[in-house]
Each structure stands twice: as C-alpha cells, then as structure tokens.
Coordinates of C-alpha atoms in Angstrom, one line a residue:
M1 CA 25.8 47.0 38.4
I2 CA 25.1 46.8 34.7
Y3 CA 22.2 45.6 32.5
I4 CA 23.1 42.8 30.1
A5 CA 21.0 41.2 27.3
G6 CA 22.1 37.8 25.9
V7 CA 20.7 37.1 22.4
D8 CA 20.5 33.7 20.8
I9 CA 19.8 33.8 17.1
G10 CA 18.6 30.4 15.9
N11 CA 17.4 29.1 12.6
N12 CA 13.8 29.4 13.7
T13 CA 13.7 31.5 16.8
T14 CA 15.6 34.4 18.5
E15 CA 15.7 34.3 22.3
V16 CA 16.7 37.0 24.8
A17 CA 17.7 36.9 28.5
V18 CA 18.0 40.2 30.3
A19 CA 19.9 40.3 33.6
Q20 CA 21.5 42.6 36.2
V21 CA 25.2 41.8 36.8
F22 CA 26.6 42.9 40.1
G23 CA 29.7 40.6 40.0
K24 CA 31.1 37.2 38.9
E25 CA 28.8 35.3 41.2
D26 CA 26.0 37.8 41.5
V27 CA 23.7 37.7 38.4
R28 CA 20.0 38.4 38.7
F29 CA 17.9 37.4 35.6
L30 CA 15.0 39.8 35.1
S31 CA 13.1 38.6 32.0
S32 CA 13.2 36.6 28.8
S33 CA 11.5 36.6 25.4
M34 CA 11.3 34.6 22.1
V35 CA 10.4 35.6 18.6
R36 CA 10.7 34.1 15.1
T37 CA 14.0 34.7 13.5
V38 CA 13.8 37.1 10.6
G39 CA 15.9 35.9 7.6
I40 CA 18.5 33.2 7.5
K41 CA 20.5 32.8 10.7
G42 CA 23.7 34.9 10.7
T43 CA 22.6 37.5 8.1
L44 CA 21.8 41.2 8.4
R45 CA 18.0 40.6 8.2
N46 CA 18.3 39.1 11.8
V47 CA 18.6 42.6 13.2
M48 CA 14.8 43.2 12.9
G49 CA 14.0 40.0 14.9
V50 CA 16.7 40.9 17.6
I51 CA 15.2 44.3 18.1
D52 CA 11.7 42.9 18.4
A53 CA 12.9 40.3 21.0
L54 CA 14.8 42.9 23.0
D55 CA 11.7 45.2 23.1
Q56 CA 9.5 42.3 24.3
A57 CA 11.9 41.4 27.1
L58 CA 12.4 45.0 28.2
E59 CA 8.8 46.1 28.1
P60 CA 7.7 44.5 31.4
L61 CA 10.8 45.8 33.2
G62 CA 10.2 49.4 32.1
I63 CA 13.7 49.6 30.8
A64 CA 14.6 51.4 27.6
R65 CA 17.1 49.9 25.1
K66 CA 19.6 52.7 25.7
Q67 CA 19.8 51.7 29.4
L68 CA 21.4 48.4 28.4
D69 CA 25.2 48.4 28.9
V70 CA 25.9 45.6 26.4
V71 CA 24.1 43.2 24.1
L72 CA 25.7 39.8 23.6
L73 CA 25.3 37.7 20.4
N74 CA 26.0 34.1 19.9
E75 CA 28.3 33.0 17.1
A76 CA 25.7 31.8 14.6
T77 CA 26.7 29.5 11.7
P78 CA 24.1 29.3 8.9
V79 CA 23.0 25.9 7.9
I80 CA 21.1 25.0 4.7
G81 CA 19.6 21.6 3.9
D82 CA 18.6 20.3 0.5
I83 CA 17.7 17.0 -1.3
A84 CA 20.1 15.3 -3.7
M85 CA 18.6 12.4 -5.6
E86 CA 20.3 9.1 -5.6
T87 CA 18.5 8.0 -8.8
I88 CA 17.7 10.0 -12.0
T89 CA 16.2 13.4 -11.5
E90 CA 13.8 13.1 -14.4
T91 CA 12.1 9.8 -15.1
V92 CA 10.9 9.6 -18.7
I93 CA 9.7 6.3 -20.1
T94 CA 10.5 5.3 -23.7
E95 CA 7.6 4.0 -25.8
S96 CA 5.1 4.0 -22.9
A97 CA 2.4 6.2 -21.5
M98 CA 0.7 5.4 -18.3
I99 CA -2.2 6.3 -15.9
G100 CA -2.5 5.0 -12.4
H101 CA -3.3 7.8 -10.0
N102 CA -5.7 5.8 -7.8
P103 CA -9.0 7.6 -8.5
A104 CA -11.7 7.4 -5.9
T105 CA -14.4 6.1 -8.3
P106 CA -13.2 3.6 -10.9
G107 CA -15.9 1.5 -12.5
G108 CA -16.2 -2.3 -12.7
W109 CA -13.2 -4.5 -12.1
G110 CA -10.8 -6.8 -13.9
L111 CA -8.0 -6.7 -16.5
A112 CA -8.7 -5.9 -20.2
Q113 CA -6.8 -5.2 -23.4
G114 CA -7.6 -3.4 -26.6
R115 CA -6.7 -0.5 -28.9
T116 CA -7.6 3.0 -27.9
I117 CA -10.4 4.7 -29.8
R118 CA -12.2 8.1 -29.3
L119 CA -15.8 7.9 -28.2
E120 CA -16.9 9.9 -31.3
D121 CA -15.1 7.4 -33.6
L122 CA -16.9 4.5 -32.1
K123 CA -19.9 5.0 -34.4
T124 CA -17.9 4.1 -37.4
A125 CA -15.9 1.2 -35.8
S126 CA -16.6 -2.1 -37.5
A127 CA -18.2 -4.9 -35.7
G128 CA -15.9 -7.8 -34.8
G129 CA -12.2 -7.6 -35.2
D130 CA -10.3 -5.4 -32.7
S131 CA -11.1 -5.0 -29.1
W132 CA -11.6 -1.4 -28.1
V133 CA -10.6 0.8 -25.1
V134 CA -12.8 3.8 -25.4
V135 CA -11.4 7.3 -24.6
V136 CA -14.2 9.5 -23.2
P137 CA -13.7 13.4 -22.9
G138 CA -15.2 15.4 -20.1
T139 CA -17.6 17.2 -22.5
V140 CA -20.0 14.2 -22.7
E141 CA -22.4 13.4 -19.9
F142 CA -22.3 9.9 -18.3
E143 CA -25.8 8.9 -19.5
A144 CA -24.9 9.7 -23.2
V145 CA -21.6 7.8 -22.7
A146 CA -23.3 4.7 -21.4
R147 CA -25.9 4.9 -24.2
Q148 CA -23.3 5.1 -27.0
L149 CA -21.3 2.2 -25.4
N150 CA -24.4 0.0 -25.2
E151 CA -25.3 0.8 -28.8
A152 CA -21.9 -0.1 -30.1
T153 CA -21.9 -3.3 -28.1
A154 CA -25.3 -4.2 -29.5
R155 CA -23.9 -3.6 -33.0
G156 CA -21.2 -6.2 -32.4
C157 CA -18.3 -4.0 -31.4
K158 CA -16.0 -5.6 -28.7
I159 CA -15.6 -2.9 -26.0
T160 CA -13.3 -4.1 -23.3
A161 CA -12.5 -1.0 -21.2
A162 CA -12.8 2.8 -21.0
I163 CA -10.7 5.8 -20.0
V164 CA -12.8 8.7 -18.7
Q165 CA -11.8 12.3 -18.0
K166 CA -14.5 13.1 -15.4
D167 CA -15.2 11.1 -12.2
D168 CA -18.1 9.2 -13.8
G169 CA -16.6 5.6 -13.7
V170 CA -19.3 4.1 -11.4
L171 CA -22.2 6.1 -13.0
I172 CA -21.2 4.9 -16.5
N173 CA -20.6 1.3 -15.5
N174 CA -23.9 1.0 -13.6
R175 CA -25.7 1.7 -16.9
L176 CA -23.8 -0.7 -19.2
S177 CA -25.4 -3.9 -20.5
S178 CA -21.9 -5.5 -20.3
P179 CA -19.9 -4.0 -17.4
I180 CA -16.2 -3.2 -18.2
P181 CA -13.3 -1.9 -16.1
I182 CA -13.2 2.0 -16.3
V183 CA -10.5 4.3 -15.1
D184 CA -11.7 7.9 -14.6
E185 CA -10.4 11.2 -13.4
V186 CA -7.8 11.3 -16.2
K187 CA -6.9 15.0 -16.3
F188 CA -5.0 15.0 -19.6
I189 CA -7.4 13.0 -21.7
D190 CA -6.3 14.8 -24.8
R191 CA -2.8 13.2 -24.4
V192 CA -4.1 9.7 -24.6
P193 CA -2.7 8.3 -27.9
V194 CA -5.4 6.8 -30.2
G195 CA -5.1 3.5 -32.1
M196 CA -2.4 2.2 -29.7
P197 CA -2.4 -1.1 -27.7
A198 CA -3.6 -0.5 -24.1
A199 CA -4.2 -2.5 -21.0
V200 CA -6.6 -1.4 -18.3
E201 CA -6.9 -3.0 -14.8
V202 CA -9.3 -2.2 -12.0
A203 CA -9.1 -4.1 -8.7
Q204 CA -12.0 -4.9 -6.4
V205 CA -12.8 -2.7 -3.5
G206 CA -10.2 -3.0 -0.8
R207 CA -7.6 -4.5 -3.1
T208 CA -4.9 -3.2 -5.4
I209 CA -3.9 -4.1 -8.9
E210 CA -1.6 -7.0 -9.5
K211 CA -0.7 -7.3 -13.3
L212 CA 0.1 -3.7 -14.3
S213 CA 2.2 -3.2 -11.2
N214 CA 4.5 -6.0 -12.2
P215 CA 7.1 -5.3 -15.0
Y216 CA 7.0 -9.0 -16.2
D217 CA 3.2 -9.0 -16.5
I218 CA 3.5 -5.7 -18.5
A219 CA 6.1 -7.4 -20.7
T220 CA 3.8 -10.4 -21.2
L221 CA 0.8 -8.2 -22.2
F222 CA 2.7 -6.1 -24.7
Q223 CA 5.3 -8.7 -25.8
L224 CA 8.3 -6.6 -24.7
D225 CA 11.9 -7.7 -25.0
P226 CA 14.3 -7.6 -22.0
D227 CA 15.5 -4.0 -22.8
E228 CA 12.0 -2.7 -23.1
T229 CA 11.0 -4.5 -19.9
R230 CA 13.8 -2.6 -18.1
Q231 CA 12.3 0.7 -19.4
V232 CA 8.9 0.0 -17.9
V233 CA 10.2 -0.6 -14.3
P234 CA 9.4 3.0 -13.2
I235 CA 5.8 2.5 -14.6
A236 CA 5.3 -0.7 -12.5
R237 CA 6.7 1.0 -9.4
A238 CA 4.5 4.0 -9.9
L239 CA 1.4 1.8 -10.1
M240 CA 2.1 -0.3 -7.0
G241 CA -0.6 0.1 -4.4
T242 CA -3.2 1.7 -6.7
R243 CA -6.7 0.4 -7.3
S244 CA -6.8 1.1 -11.0
A245 CA -4.3 1.7 -13.9
V246 CA -3.8 2.0 -17.6
V247 CA -0.7 1.3 -19.6
I248 CA -0.5 2.4 -23.3
K249 CA 2.2 1.6 -25.7
T250 CA 3.0 4.7 -27.7
P251 CA 4.7 5.1 -31.1
K252 CA 8.5 4.6 -31.0
G253 CA 10.3 7.8 -30.4
D254 CA 7.3 9.7 -29.0
I255 CA 9.0 10.0 -25.6
E256 CA 12.7 10.1 -25.0
E257 CA 14.8 9.3 -21.9
R258 CA 17.2 11.6 -20.1
R259 CA 19.3 10.9 -17.0
I260 CA 21.3 13.1 -14.8
P261 CA 23.9 11.3 -12.6
A262 CA 23.7 11.6 -8.8
G263 CA 27.4 12.4 -8.6
K264 CA 30.1 12.0 -5.9
I265 CA 30.7 13.7 -2.6
I266 CA 34.3 14.7 -1.9
L267 CA 35.4 14.7 1.8
I268 CA 38.6 16.7 2.4
G269 CA 40.5 16.3 5.7
H270 CA 43.8 17.7 6.9
R271 CA 45.8 14.9 5.3
Q272 CA 43.3 12.9 3.2
R273 CA 40.8 13.2 0.5
V274 CA 37.9 10.6 0.1
E275 CA 35.3 10.3 -2.6
V276 CA 32.0 8.5 -2.1
P277 CA 29.2 8.2 -4.8
V278 CA 25.9 9.4 -3.6
D279 CA 24.2 6.4 -5.1
E280 CA 25.9 4.2 -2.5
G281 CA 23.5 5.6 0.1
A282 CA 23.6 7.6 3.3
D283 CA 25.2 4.9 5.4
A284 CA 28.2 4.7 3.1
I285 CA 28.5 8.5 3.0
M286 CA 28.4 8.8 6.8
A287 CA 30.8 5.9 7.3
K288 CA 33.4 7.6 5.0
A289 CA 32.8 11.0 6.7
A290 CA 33.6 9.4 10.1
T291 CA 37.0 8.3 8.8
V292 CA 38.0 11.8 7.8
Y293 CA 38.9 13.8 10.9
P294 CA 39.1 16.6 11.2
L295 CA 36.8 17.2 8.3
E296 CA 37.8 20.6 6.8
E297 CA 35.5 20.8 3.7
V298 CA 32.9 18.9 1.7
Q299 CA 32.8 19.3 -2.0
A300 CA 30.7 17.7 -4.8
E301 CA 31.3 16.5 -8.4
T302 CA 30.4 19.3 -10.9
G303 CA 27.8 18.6 -13.5
T304 CA 25.9 16.2 -11.3
N305 CA 22.8 16.4 -9.1
V306 CA 24.6 16.8 -5.9
G307 CA 27.1 19.2 -7.5
G308 CA 24.2 21.4 -8.4
M309 CA 22.9 21.3 -4.9
F310 CA 26.2 22.3 -3.4
E311 CA 26.6 25.2 -5.8
Q312 CA 23.2 26.4 -5.0
V313 CA 24.0 26.3 -1.2
R314 CA 27.2 28.2 -1.8
Q315 CA 25.6 30.8 -4.0
V316 CA 22.7 31.5 -1.6
M317 CA 25.2 32.0 1.3
A318 CA 27.4 34.2 -0.9
D319 CA 24.5 36.4 -1.8
L320 CA 23.3 36.7 1.8
T321 CA 26.7 37.5 3.3
D322 CA 28.3 39.5 0.5
M323 CA 31.2 37.1 0.4
P324 CA 32.7 35.6 -2.8
V325 CA 31.4 32.1 -3.6
S326 CA 35.0 30.7 -3.2
A327 CA 35.1 31.8 0.4
V328 CA 31.9 29.8 1.4
R329 CA 32.7 26.3 2.5
V330 CA 30.5 23.3 3.3
Q331 CA 32.0 22.2 6.6
D332 CA 29.8 19.3 7.6
I333 CA 27.0 17.1 6.1
L334 CA 24.4 14.7 7.3
A335 CA 23.2 12.2 4.8
V336 CA 19.9 10.3 5.2
D337 CA 18.3 7.7 3.0
T338 CA 14.8 8.7 1.9
F339 CA 12.3 8.5 -1.0
K340 CA 11.2 11.2 -3.3
P341 CA 8.2 11.2 -5.7
Q342 CA 9.6 11.4 -9.3
Q343 CA 7.2 12.9 -11.8
I344 CA 6.9 10.6 -14.8
L345 CA 6.8 12.6 -18.1
G346 CA 4.6 10.9 -20.6
S347 CA 2.0 10.2 -17.8
L348 CA -1.6 11.3 -18.3
A349 CA -2.8 12.1 -14.9
G350 CA 0.1 13.6 -13.0
E351 CA 1.5 10.2 -11.9
Y352 CA 4.8 9.8 -10.2
A353 CA 7.1 7.0 -9.0
M354 CA 8.9 6.9 -5.7
G355 CA 12.6 7.0 -6.3
N356 CA 15.4 6.3 -3.9
A357 CA 17.0 9.5 -2.7
V358 CA 19.7 10.7 -0.3
G359 CA 18.8 13.7 1.8
L360 CA 21.7 16.0 2.5
A361 CA 22.0 18.7 5.1
A362 CA 25.0 20.9 4.5
M363 CA 26.5 23.1 7.2
V364 CA 28.0 26.2 5.6
S365 CA 30.9 27.8 7.4
T366 CA 31.3 31.6 6.9
Q367 CA 33.7 32.2 9.8
K368 CA 33.0 35.1 12.2
L369 CA 32.7 37.8 9.5
P370 CA 28.9 37.8 9.0
M371 CA 28.3 37.9 12.8
Q372 CA 30.7 40.8 13.2
R373 CA 28.8 42.6 10.4
L374 CA 25.5 41.8 12.2
A375 CA 26.8 43.1 15.5
R376 CA 27.9 46.4 13.9
K377 CA 24.5 46.8 12.2
L378 CA 22.6 46.1 15.5
E379 CA 24.9 48.5 17.4
E380 CA 24.1 51.2 14.8
E381 CA 20.3 50.6 15.2
I382 CA 20.0 50.5 19.0
G383 CA 22.9 52.7 20.1
V384 CA 24.2 50.1 22.5
R385 CA 27.5 48.2 22.5
V386 CA 27.1 44.8 20.9
V387 CA 29.6 42.0 21.3
V388 CA 29.8 38.5 19.7
G389 CA 29.9 36.6 23.0
G390 CA 30.7 33.0 22.3
V391 CA 30.2 29.7 20.5
E392 CA 26.6 28.4 20.8
A393 CA 27.4 25.0 22.2
D394 CA 29.7 26.5 24.9
M395 CA 27.1 29.0 25.9
A396 CA 24.3 26.5 25.9
I397 CA 26.0 24.2 28.4
R398 CA 26.6 27.1 30.8
G399 CA 22.9 27.9 30.6
A400 CA 21.9 24.2 31.0
L401 CA 23.9 23.9 34.2
T402 CA 21.3 26.1 35.8
T403 CA 18.9 23.2 35.5
P404 CA 18.1 21.8 39.0
G405 CA 19.4 18.3 39.6
T406 CA 22.4 18.5 37.2
R407 CA 26.2 18.8 37.7
A408 CA 29.3 18.3 35.8
P409 CA 30.2 16.2 33.9
L410 CA 27.2 17.2 31.9
A411 CA 26.5 17.0 28.2
I412 CA 23.9 19.0 26.4
V413 CA 22.3 18.4 23.0
D414 CA 20.8 21.3 21.2
V415 CA 18.8 20.2 18.2
G416 CA 17.8 23.4 16.4
G417 CA 16.4 24.1 13.0
G418 CA 19.5 23.7 11.0
S419 CA 22.2 22.1 13.2
T420 CA 22.7 19.8 16.1
D421 CA 25.1 21.0 18.7
A422 CA 26.6 19.1 21.6
S423 CA 28.8 20.2 24.5
L424 CA 30.4 18.5 27.5
I425 CA 31.6 20.3 30.6
T426 CA 34.0 18.2 32.7
E427 CA 34.4 18.3 36.5
G428 CA 37.4 20.6 35.9
R429 CA 35.1 23.0 34.0
E430 CA 36.7 22.3 30.6
I431 CA 34.2 22.6 27.7
H432 CA 34.3 20.5 24.6
S433 CA 31.8 21.2 21.8
T434 CA 30.9 20.1 18.3
H435 CA 28.6 21.4 15.6
H436 CA 26.9 19.1 13.1
A437 CA 24.7 19.7 10.1
G438 CA 21.1 18.5 10.1
A439 CA 18.2 19.0 12.5
G440 CA 14.6 20.2 12.5
D441 CA 14.6 21.7 9.0
M442 CA 16.0 18.5 7.6
V443 CA 13.2 16.5 9.2
T444 CA 10.6 18.8 7.7
L445 CA 12.3 18.4 4.4
L446 CA 12.1 14.6 4.6
I447 CA 8.4 14.6 5.6
N448 CA 7.5 17.0 2.8
T449 CA 9.5 15.0 0.3
E450 CA 8.4 11.4 1.2
L451 CA 4.8 12.3 1.5
G452 CA 4.9 14.5 -1.7
L453 CA 3.1 17.4 0.1
E454 CA 4.8 20.3 -1.7
N455 CA 3.8 22.3 1.4
F456 CA 6.5 23.1 3.9
D457 CA 4.1 24.7 6.4
L458 CA 2.0 21.5 6.5
A459 CA 5.1 19.3 6.8
E460 CA 6.3 21.5 9.7
N461 CA 2.9 21.0 11.4
I462 CA 3.1 17.2 10.9
K463 CA 6.6 17.2 12.5
R464 CA 5.5 19.2 15.5
Y465 CA 2.0 17.9 16.3
P466 CA 0.2 14.6 16.7
L467 CA -2.3 13.3 14.1
A468 CA -5.9 12.0 14.2
R469 CA -8.6 10.7 11.9
V470 CA -12.0 12.3 11.9
E471 CA -14.4 9.3 11.8
S472 CA -17.6 11.2 12.3
L473 CA -18.8 14.7 13.0
F474 CA -18.7 14.0 16.7
H475 CA -15.6 11.9 17.2
M476 CA -12.0 11.4 16.1
R477 CA -9.5 8.6 16.6
H478 CA -6.1 9.8 17.7
E479 CA -2.9 8.2 16.3
N480 CA -2.4 6.3 19.6
G481 CA -5.7 4.6 19.1
S482 CA -7.7 6.6 21.7
V483 CA -11.1 8.1 20.7
E484 CA -12.2 11.6 21.5
F485 CA -15.9 12.6 21.5
F486 CA -17.3 16.1 21.0
R487 CA -20.6 17.7 22.2
E488 CA -20.6 20.1 19.2
P489 CA -20.2 18.9 15.6
L490 CA -16.8 19.2 14.0
D491 CA -16.2 21.1 10.8
P492 CA -17.9 19.0 8.0
R493 CA -14.8 19.6 5.8
L494 CA -12.8 17.5 8.2
F495 CA -15.1 14.4 8.0
G496 CA -13.2 11.3 6.9
R497 CA -9.9 13.1 6.8
T498 CA -6.5 12.8 8.5
V499 CA -5.8 16.0 10.5
V500 CA -2.9 17.6 12.4
L501 CA -3.9 18.7 15.9
T502 CA -2.1 22.1 16.0
D503 CA -2.4 24.6 18.9
S504 CA -4.8 26.6 16.7
G505 CA -7.1 23.7 15.8
A506 CA -7.3 20.7 13.5
V507 CA -5.6 21.2 10.1
P508 CA -6.5 18.7 7.3
V509 CA -3.6 16.8 5.7
E510 CA -3.7 17.1 1.9
S511 CA -2.5 13.6 1.2
K512 CA -4.0 10.3 0.2
E513 CA -1.6 8.4 2.5
L514 CA -3.1 6.6 5.5
L515 CA -2.8 7.9 9.0
A516 CA -0.4 5.1 10.0
K517 CA 1.9 5.8 6.9
I518 CA 2.1 9.5 7.8
V519 CA 3.0 8.7 11.4
A520 CA 5.6 6.2 10.3
V521 CA 7.2 8.7 7.9
R522 CA 7.3 11.4 10.6
Q523 CA 8.9 9.0 13.2
Q524 CA 11.4 7.6 10.8
A525 CA 12.5 11.0 9.7
K526 CA 13.0 12.1 13.4
R527 CA 15.0 8.9 14.1
K528 CA 17.1 9.3 11.0
V529 CA 18.1 12.9 11.8
F530 CA 17.6 13.6 15.5
V531 CA 18.6 10.3 17.1
R532 CA 21.5 9.7 14.6
N533 CA 22.9 13.2 14.9
T534 CA 22.6 13.2 18.7
L535 CA 24.6 10.0 19.0
R536 CA 27.1 11.3 16.5
A537 CA 27.5 14.6 18.4
L538 CA 27.8 12.9 21.8
E539 CA 30.5 10.5 20.6
R540 CA 32.5 13.5 19.4
V541 CA 32.5 15.3 22.8
A542 CA 32.4 12.3 25.2
P543 CA 35.8 11.3 26.8
A544 CA 37.6 8.9 24.5
G545 CA 34.4 8.9 22.4
N546 CA 32.6 6.7 25.0
I547 CA 29.1 8.0 25.8
R548 CA 29.0 5.8 28.9
L549 CA 31.5 8.2 30.6
V550 CA 28.9 11.0 30.4
S551 CA 26.7 11.2 33.6
F552 CA 24.0 13.6 32.6
V553 CA 22.5 14.6 29.2
A554 CA 20.1 17.6 29.0
L555 CA 18.1 18.5 25.9
V556 CA 17.9 22.2 25.2
G557 CA 16.3 24.2 22.4
G558 CA 12.9 23.9 20.8
S559 CA 13.3 20.2 20.1
G560 CA 13.2 19.5 23.8
L561 CA 9.6 20.6 23.7
D562 CA 8.7 18.2 21.0
F563 CA 6.1 15.5 21.9
E564 CA 8.3 12.6 20.6
I565 CA 12.0 13.6 20.4
P566 CA 12.9 13.4 24.2
K567 CA 11.6 9.9 24.4
M568 CA 13.3 8.8 21.2
I569 CA 16.7 10.2 22.4
S570 CA 16.1 8.8 25.9
D571 CA 15.4 5.3 24.5
A572 CA 18.6 5.6 22.3
L573 CA 20.7 6.5 25.4
L574 CA 19.1 4.0 27.7
E575 CA 21.8 1.3 27.0
Y576 CA 24.5 3.8 28.0
G577 CA 23.1 4.3 31.6
V578 CA 22.9 8.1 31.1
V579 CA 20.4 10.4 32.9
T580 CA 18.5 12.0 30.0
G581 CA 15.8 14.6 30.0
R582 CA 14.7 18.1 29.0
A583 CA 16.7 20.9 30.6
N584 CA 14.9 23.4 32.8
V585 CA 17.1 26.5 32.4
R586 CA 17.2 28.6 35.6
G587 CA 14.4 26.4 36.9
T588 CA 11.9 28.4 35.0
E589 CA 12.5 28.4 31.3
G590 CA 12.3 24.7 30.4
P591 CA 14.7 23.7 27.6
R592 CA 14.5 27.2 26.1
N593 CA 16.9 30.2 26.7
A594 CA 20.0 28.1 27.4
V595 CA 22.3 30.0 25.0
A596 CA 21.0 33.4 25.9
T597 CA 21.4 32.6 29.6
G598 CA 24.9 31.2 29.0
L599 CA 26.0 34.3 27.2
V600 CA 25.1 36.4 30.3
L601 CA 26.8 34.0 32.7
A602 CA 30.0 33.8 30.6
F603 CA 30.2 37.6 30.4
A604 CA 29.7 37.9 34.2
Q605 CA 32.7 35.7 34.8
E606 CA 34.9 38.4 33.1
Y607 CA 33.1 41.3 34.6
Q608 CA 35.4 43.4 36.8
G609 CA 32.7 45.6 38.4

C-alpha cells in the first residue's frame, strides 16, 4: 500500500486528492482540498500554493508530508488573455472639444448656441451682438452665479447656456429670470476654450439628447464640411444616450489626430500560412483558424496593436519561465467581438467613446520544461518524489468517469480560468483530448472592458454572482424580477444602487449602467466564450467531428458551479440529444477535483504493488 497525492494546478485554484493505493483496482480516496493558485499556472511560484493545499488535505488524516510516497502534478499550460483593439487605440478629435458625461443634475433643457465666455468677463460684455455660453468655475457659489447671470441679462446680454464645474446646475437654473440649459460637473473647467463657438444641449428628464449625438446635426450647427464631419463621428458616438452635452469648436491645430493600426494575425499550420486582419472581426478570425489544422503557431504583425499584445504575452511568459522569448509560442487563440471605452483626448470631463474591439485570448505553449522545473522545486521543498503525471484533459475524464450515472463514450468539458479543455473516452477506453485558449479570465476581461469598470475584482464578482437593485432600505429587486424584503434596514450606502450578491454580502457596482445592461453584458460574454469554446472543443474530440455521436457530456472544474454556465451549455447541446450536466466526481466532490482524482487513478493503473 502507498499514499498518493494528485495535484491539479489551475489558473485560479489548486486542488489535491489524497488516496491509498493497494492495487490497480483498489484505490481508496481519503481527503481533498482546494486553495487559490499562487502565481501564474505552470511557474515556480505555484509551489507555495501546492504545499498549502497538501497540508490542508493531510491535516485531517494525521499524515505528514514525508509519509507520502509520490505527488503527481498535471501538465499545466499557461494561458494569458489580453484585448487587442479593432479600431484606433487613441481617439483624438481634430478641431473639437466636447463634454457629455451625463451629469446627474443638469439645469434647464433645450439646445442653445453661443460663444464661450468666462463668468468674470461677463461684466464687460457688450449688450446685444453675440450670444454667450458662460463658463463658471467651482470657486463661485451658485447664488452669486445666478445673480451675475441675471444682472447681465437685465443689461441686455444674450446668455443662452452655461458650463459649470460644480454640481450646481439645478440650483443656478432655479434662480434665473430666464432659464437656460446648463451642463455641470465639468471637471476640467480650465480646459474649456474661451471665445469659441459652442453648442449646449440638455434633454428633459427621462430622455436623451438628439442633436449633439448626431454627426450631421453637429455639422449643421458648426457649418462643417464632409471631412470635418467625419472627424466628429467619435464625438457623436460618445454623446449617444446622455442627457446633456457640450460641443466646442477649438482653434485649428489645437488637437491632433494619431492612429495605430489594429494589425493582422498570422495563422501558421503544418503546410499553410493564413493572414487575417483583426479589423475583420472575431468571426472572420475564428473561421480562418478553423481552416488551419493542425494549428502550430499564431503570430501577429509587428508595429501594430495586436503585435504589441502578442509581444507582451511572449515577454511575460519568457520572464516567468526563464526561457528565451523566441522559444515561447502562441499555440491557440480565441477571438471575441466586444466593445471598449476609448478615452477621447480633448474632452473636458473624462468622456469616452465605445469603440469596436476584438478580445483575444492567447494560449502560450512552453512545452514540459516549466512543469519539470516546478516538479523538481516541489520535490526539494517537501522531500517527496514528484512526478508530472499527465495531460489535464486526459486526467479530468478519468476523474469524471467516477460520476454516478455516466459511462463511456463520455466527453468532459473543463472550463477553467485560462483555457477550455475537452476530452472524449470511447467504449474501447481510447482518450482524445484538446486544449483551447479562452475561458473564465477572458469573460472577466470582457465584462471589465465593456462596462469600463477598471476593476478586475468587481468584474470577477459580476461574472460569478447574480445582481439586484436596492430600491429601498428594506427591499431589493433581483435581476430575475423577484423582490426580497428585509426586517432590518440595509446599508444606506446601497440605496438606489445596483449590487452584486456575493457570498460575503452585497457589493455595490461602481457603474452608471442599468441593471439590465450589466446582466446582458455578463450573459453575452459567457456565451461568446464559454458556449462557443465548448462547441469548438467538443467538435474537435467528437467522432468525425459530430457531437451527436457523444452520449454523455459532463462539466468539470469551477465553471460547473457557476449559476448560469451549465444551463447555457445544456441549452446549446440540446439539439444534439446529449445528456449534459455537472459532474459529481467520486459521488462527493461535485464538478471539482476531477483532474486530481484522475491523476491518482491513472497512476494506480501502472502500480505494480
């Protein structure tokens, strides 16, 4: 009899299964554990997490590390995802400055034009003549602002609108003898050019602006030619859906334009080489990738956006594995169409435009060398023989077969943090597996990007947990429409906000997007990555590429515990007549621990006693 520990190092978690092995058919599992992976999967930093997971699994058994006969590691392939923009990386508008950040308290409503003028200069402005858009700094109180505007109006000055730094739009407008549209909360008030033509639009409550979100209306207001109209398209796009906006024509040459091309992806197979421009979109990229089989390497055009992304991925992996950059290869990609907020330089309140983008998950192949290094390092630390046991997908299917109610032919899908793995075991016990880039980390990246959160932890929570809207201190409306009431008042800071219902409590979402929009972004991201990659992987391992010839599909890994993914994948496979569900490894572990369990079972088959 020997003690065996199977260790599955994933992108997000490290799992352990400890067992006694008496013979090929006599394996008794004793315990299991799971901890967060330390460092990027497949690197030396993983050793700390593995030791922690081993200790947690051995503690209830009263077994010391040195009593283990062998520790088995999975073959872990690092996967890194990044975003490559389809459009320009830096949107800079020539001869225009704009504001349109949808402040909560604009004043008045309507569309107005005039020339910008500082509040302090209004005293010397002549009566009659030009119409004025008054620029108000945050150093002046709202009552003094309203008084000065009323005095100028009484003197005969034509004041049509105002741009205010503080959130005083309503307070000022309520005190004016002649109400005007006012846009407030303009952070960079000092950047507003003076003496230049400007247009201000404020919509009524519950509506959005119409004129300044249309490039042709902007062209009409400022008498632009066709080339200038093309330049203001990003302005109009950025202002769509806002309640208030300002567009100012700046002096020629104040702001310049710079563009960086998206570039091309180069797909290299055994006998063919295919190039596909990133700006053709994800569908075109994946369609071309499907024609190159086997896909040996993916490269990118140098000096472009996607080229920079690939070089960064290679450099990171080279640094982590002590390998030369030339030895690091991108072996597979997943491309997904998405949107990314583009900061508009020349804007005055941190505005952005949503630009089309292609999200790319790149799977980096570093062969077995890093795992062998990791095994040697772990062996030195714990004083126990460490062996790289087998390919993840092969091991996962051995573990999944311990799920009650399954039999061969069985396919498993393991959607992890960085990659999607699939394996098929035939009735003759032959195993076919595949390994594809793109999984949970890619979904988090898409959510973070499309919602403009700049907070990966929040994006991860949005991916993992349902949402709700706190409508009062005593009730919230869940994303499915149900209402939950509370005996004790909720945290007042949550009132009127969208929250993520995590295991540790409600976490507010720092976004102005509506609940329905956030839910839609989350579900679309999961379908684009999880469902698409699942079908892609199953087609690769299914007999003759026909998923209908697969009888059972079991979901393993953390994604199997997700509150949405199993149903999404089940719905996608419904037309194929496949029995689909979460695995229940060893009848006790649910979808977790499949790879660690499979490592132990595979080793037992070779055990000679």
